[in-house]
């Protein structure tokens, strides 16, 4: 039997940890802002789903109350996201992409507009 020469694999250097350019406070406020925007969007989806199911049911009055509760929660978290956005932009060294910021503003403002519409339409 012949011995084959085995090629030794060169070991690659272990990847170094990514260099963080943002401070911990900037990262924390960015995560909090993102979470409030996401909570606003999910609360609006839950409010819309509850409202649609309430329309399909004969006695859907309780679901209308849940829909209004979710819409109020979305308005509160949306207001918090609007307050946090300028603070987050000031704390970060690089601002988030413009499209993300615009979408966050639209998501944050929409429950307040919907809440005003619900209040105006319910006063018949």
PDB file of C-alpha atoms in Angstrom:
ATOM      1  CA  UNK A   1       0.000   0.000   0.000  1.00  0.00           C
ATOM      2  CA  UNK A   2       1.242   3.362  -0.873  1.00  0.00           C
ATOM      3  CA  UNK A   3       0.928   6.290   1.356  1.00  0.00           C
ATOM      4  CA  UNK A   4      -0.619   9.324  -0.174  1.00  0.00           C
ATOM      5  CA  UNK A   5       0.516  12.689   0.815  1.00  0.00           C
ATOM      6  CA  UNK A   6      -2.181  14.401   2.708  1.00  0.00           C
ATOM      7  CA  UNK A   7      -2.569  18.055   2.119  1.00  0.00           C
ATOM      8  CA  UNK A   8      -2.892  20.013   5.241  1.00  0.00           C
ATOM      9  CA  UNK A   9      -5.720  22.459   5.252  1.00  0.00           C
ATOM     10  CA  UNK A  10      -4.758  25.907   6.195  1.00  0.00           C
ATOM     11  CA  UNK A  11      -6.653  27.093   9.165  1.00  0.00           C
ATOM     12  CA  UNK A  12      -8.532  30.253   8.634  1.00  0.00           C
ATOM     13  CA  UNK A  13      -8.307  32.910  11.210  1.00  0.00           C
ATOM     14  CA  UNK A  14     -11.343  33.067  13.423  1.00  0.00           C
ATOM     15  CA  UNK A  15     -13.592  35.929  12.388  1.00  0.00           C
ATOM     16  CA  UNK A  16     -13.171  38.848  14.671  1.00  0.00           C
ATOM     17  CA  UNK A  17     -16.117  40.356  16.434  1.00  0.00           C
ATOM     18  CA  UNK A  18     -17.833  43.097  14.445  1.00  0.00           C
ATOM     19  CA  UNK A  19     -16.806  46.560  15.401  1.00  0.00           C
ATOM     20  CA  UNK A  20     -19.701  48.401  16.967  1.00  0.00           C
ATOM     21  CA  UNK A  21     -19.944  52.009  15.956  1.00  0.00           C
ATOM     22  CA  UNK A  22     -23.092  52.790  17.922  1.00  0.00           C
ATOM     23  CA  UNK A  23     -23.220  53.322  21.657  1.00  0.00           C
ATOM     24  CA  UNK A  24     -25.305  51.031  23.824  1.00  0.00           C
ATOM     25  CA  UNK A  25     -27.810  53.783  24.514  1.00  0.00           C
ATOM     26  CA  UNK A  26     -28.259  54.434  20.784  1.00  0.00           C
ATOM     27  CA  UNK A  27     -28.770  50.732  20.172  1.00  0.00           C
ATOM     28  CA  UNK A  28     -31.237  50.484  23.056  1.00  0.00           C
ATOM     29  CA  UNK A  29     -33.344  53.416  21.887  1.00  0.00           C
ATOM     30  CA  UNK A  30     -33.305  52.054  18.321  1.00  0.00           C
ATOM     31  CA  UNK A  31     -34.561  48.667  19.510  1.00  0.00           C
ATOM     32  CA  UNK A  32     -37.236  50.331  21.661  1.00  0.00           C
ATOM     33  CA  UNK A  33     -38.349  52.512  18.727  1.00  0.00           C
ATOM     34  CA  UNK A  34     -38.514  49.494  16.417  1.00  0.00           C
ATOM     35  CA  UNK A  35     -40.509  47.551  18.992  1.00  0.00           C
ATOM     36  CA  UNK A  36     -43.046  50.357  19.416  1.00  0.00           C
ATOM     37  CA  UNK A  37     -43.513  50.640  15.649  1.00  0.00           C
ATOM     38  CA  UNK A  38     -44.004  46.876  15.403  1.00  0.00           C
ATOM     39  CA  UNK A  39     -46.449  46.891  18.334  1.00  0.00           C
ATOM     40  CA  UNK A  40     -48.388  49.685  16.635  1.00  0.00           C
ATOM     41  CA  UNK A  41     -48.642  47.748  13.389  1.00  0.00           C
ATOM     42  CA  UNK A  42     -49.679  44.506  15.084  1.00  0.00           C
ATOM     43  CA  UNK A  43     -52.276  46.282  17.227  1.00  0.00           C
ATOM     44  CA  UNK A  44     -53.795  47.808  14.104  1.00  0.00           C
ATOM     45  CA  UNK A  45     -53.963  44.398  12.446  1.00  0.00           C
ATOM     46  CA  UNK A  46     -55.629  42.943  15.550  1.00  0.00           C
ATOM     47  CA  UNK A  47     -58.104  45.845  15.659  1.00  0.00           C
ATOM     48  CA  UNK A  48     -58.985  45.375  12.003  1.00  0.00           C
ATOM     49  CA  UNK A  49     -59.388  41.618  12.388  1.00  0.00           C
ATOM     50  CA  UNK A  50     -61.613  42.025  15.452  1.00  0.00           C
ATOM     51  CA  UNK A  51     -63.712  44.633  13.639  1.00  0.00           C
ATOM     52  CA  UNK A  52     -64.146  42.360  10.590  1.00  0.00           C
ATOM     53  CA  UNK A  53     -65.161  39.377  12.706  1.00  0.00           C
ATOM     54  CA  UNK A  54     -67.568  41.593  14.680  1.00  0.00           C
ATOM     55  CA  UNK A  55     -69.263  42.606  11.429  1.00  0.00           C
ATOM     56  CA  UNK A  56     -69.736  38.963  10.465  1.00  0.00           C
ATOM     57  CA  UNK A  57     -71.270  37.940  13.781  1.00  0.00           C
ATOM     58  CA  UNK A  58     -74.824  38.770  14.765  1.00  0.00           C
ATOM     59  CA  UNK A  59     -73.892  39.704  18.328  1.00  0.00           C
ATOM     60  CA  UNK A  60     -70.390  41.090  17.883  1.00  0.00           C
ATOM     61  CA  UNK A  61     -70.588  43.929  20.381  1.00  0.00           C
ATOM     62  CA  UNK A  62     -67.816  42.500  22.573  1.00  0.00           C
ATOM     63  CA  UNK A  63     -65.502  42.218  19.595  1.00  0.00           C
ATOM     64  CA  UNK A  64     -66.150  45.856  18.741  1.00  0.00           C
ATOM     65  CA  UNK A  65     -64.967  46.718  22.251  1.00  0.00           C
ATOM     66  CA  UNK A  66     -61.819  44.628  21.715  1.00  0.00           C
ATOM     67  CA  UNK A  67     -61.299  46.345  18.383  1.00  0.00           C
ATOM     68  CA  UNK A  68     -61.526  49.755  20.031  1.00  0.00           C
ATOM     69  CA  UNK A  69     -59.160  48.601  22.777  1.00  0.00           C
ATOM     70  CA  UNK A  70     -56.570  47.456  20.226  1.00  0.00           C
ATOM     71  CA  UNK A  71     -56.998  50.693  18.299  1.00  0.00           C
ATOM     72  CA  UNK A  72     -56.400  52.720  21.464  1.00  0.00           C
ATOM     73  CA  UNK A  73     -53.313  50.619  22.221  1.00  0.00           C
ATOM     74  CA  UNK A  74     -52.070  51.255  18.681  1.00  0.00           C
ATOM     75  CA  UNK A  75     -52.604  54.999  19.117  1.00  0.00           C
ATOM     76  CA  UNK A  76     -50.628  55.048  22.376  1.00  0.00           C
ATOM     77  CA  UNK A  77     -47.716  53.031  20.998  1.00  0.00           C
ATOM     78  CA  UNK A  78     -47.814  55.082  17.797  1.00  0.00           C
ATOM     79  CA  UNK A  79     -47.538  58.295  19.781  1.00  0.00           C
ATOM     80  CA  UNK A  80     -44.626  56.809  21.716  1.00  0.00           C
ATOM     81  CA  UNK A  81     -42.933  55.817  18.438  1.00  0.00           C
ATOM     82  CA  UNK A  82     -43.373  59.356  17.100  1.00  0.00           C
ATOM     83  CA  UNK A  83     -41.783  60.763  20.256  1.00  0.00           C
ATOM     84  CA  UNK A  84     -38.887  58.292  20.106  1.00  0.00           C
ATOM     85  CA  UNK A  85     -38.036  58.819  16.436  1.00  0.00           C
ATOM     86  CA  UNK A  86     -36.258  62.194  16.741  1.00  0.00           C
ATOM     87  CA  UNK A  87     -34.493  60.998  19.894  1.00  0.00           C
ATOM     88  CA  UNK A  88     -33.298  57.900  18.070  1.00  0.00           C
ATOM     89  CA  UNK A  89     -32.091  59.900  15.060  1.00  0.00           C
ATOM     90  CA  UNK A  90     -30.152  62.235  17.353  1.00  0.00           C
ATOM     91  CA  UNK A  91     -28.556  59.378  19.322  1.00  0.00           C
ATOM     92  CA  UNK A  92     -27.388  57.358  16.311  1.00  0.00           C
ATOM     93  CA  UNK A  93     -24.301  58.206  14.315  1.00  0.00           C
ATOM     94  CA  UNK A  94     -25.944  56.985  11.093  1.00  0.00           C
ATOM     95  CA  UNK A  95     -29.678  57.562  10.668  1.00  0.00           C
ATOM     96  CA  UNK A  96     -31.930  54.719   9.524  1.00  0.00           C
ATOM     97  CA  UNK A  97     -32.833  54.532   5.834  1.00  0.00           C
ATOM     98  CA  UNK A  98     -35.284  57.205   4.720  1.00  0.00           C
ATOM     99  CA  UNK A  99     -37.845  54.650   3.531  1.00  0.00           C
ATOM    100  CA  UNK A 100     -37.857  52.951   6.937  1.00  0.00           C
ATOM    101  CA  UNK A 101     -38.327  56.284   8.714  1.00  0.00           C
ATOM    102  CA  UNK A 102     -41.190  57.307   6.428  1.00  0.00           C
ATOM    103  CA  UNK A 103     -42.920  53.956   6.816  1.00  0.00           C
ATOM    104  CA  UNK A 104     -42.557  54.184  10.598  1.00  0.00           C
ATOM    105  CA  UNK A 105     -44.163  57.647  10.588  1.00  0.00           C
ATOM    106  CA  UNK A 106     -47.070  56.382   8.468  1.00  0.00           C
ATOM    107  CA  UNK A 107     -47.555  53.359  10.737  1.00  0.00           C
ATOM    108  CA  UNK A 108     -47.364  55.561  13.834  1.00  0.00           C
ATOM    109  CA  UNK A 109     -49.840  58.176  12.572  1.00  0.00           C
ATOM    110  CA  UNK A 110     -52.419  55.838  11.055  1.00  0.00           C
ATOM    111  CA  UNK A 111     -54.033  54.612  14.309  1.00  0.00           C
ATOM    112  CA  UNK A 112     -54.659  58.196  15.395  1.00  0.00           C
ATOM    113  CA  UNK A 113     -56.362  58.920  12.084  1.00  0.00           C
ATOM    114  CA  UNK A 114     -58.388  55.708  12.369  1.00  0.00           C
ATOM    115  CA  UNK A 115     -59.336  56.522  15.952  1.00  0.00           C
ATOM    116  CA  UNK A 116     -60.604  59.951  14.887  1.00  0.00           C
ATOM    117  CA  UNK A 117     -62.583  58.323  12.069  1.00  0.00           C
ATOM    118  CA  UNK A 118     -64.136  55.773  14.440  1.00  0.00           C
ATOM    119  CA  UNK A 119     -65.125  58.514  16.894  1.00  0.00           C
ATOM    120  CA  UNK A 120     -66.603  60.721  14.162  1.00  0.00           C
ATOM    121  CA  UNK A 121     -68.500  57.870  12.504  1.00  0.00           C
ATOM    122  CA  UNK A 122     -69.896  56.544  15.780  1.00  0.00           C
ATOM    123  CA  UNK A 123     -71.487  59.917  16.645  1.00  0.00           C
ATOM    124  CA  UNK A 124     -74.558  59.592  14.439  1.00  0.00           C
TER     125      UNK A 124
END
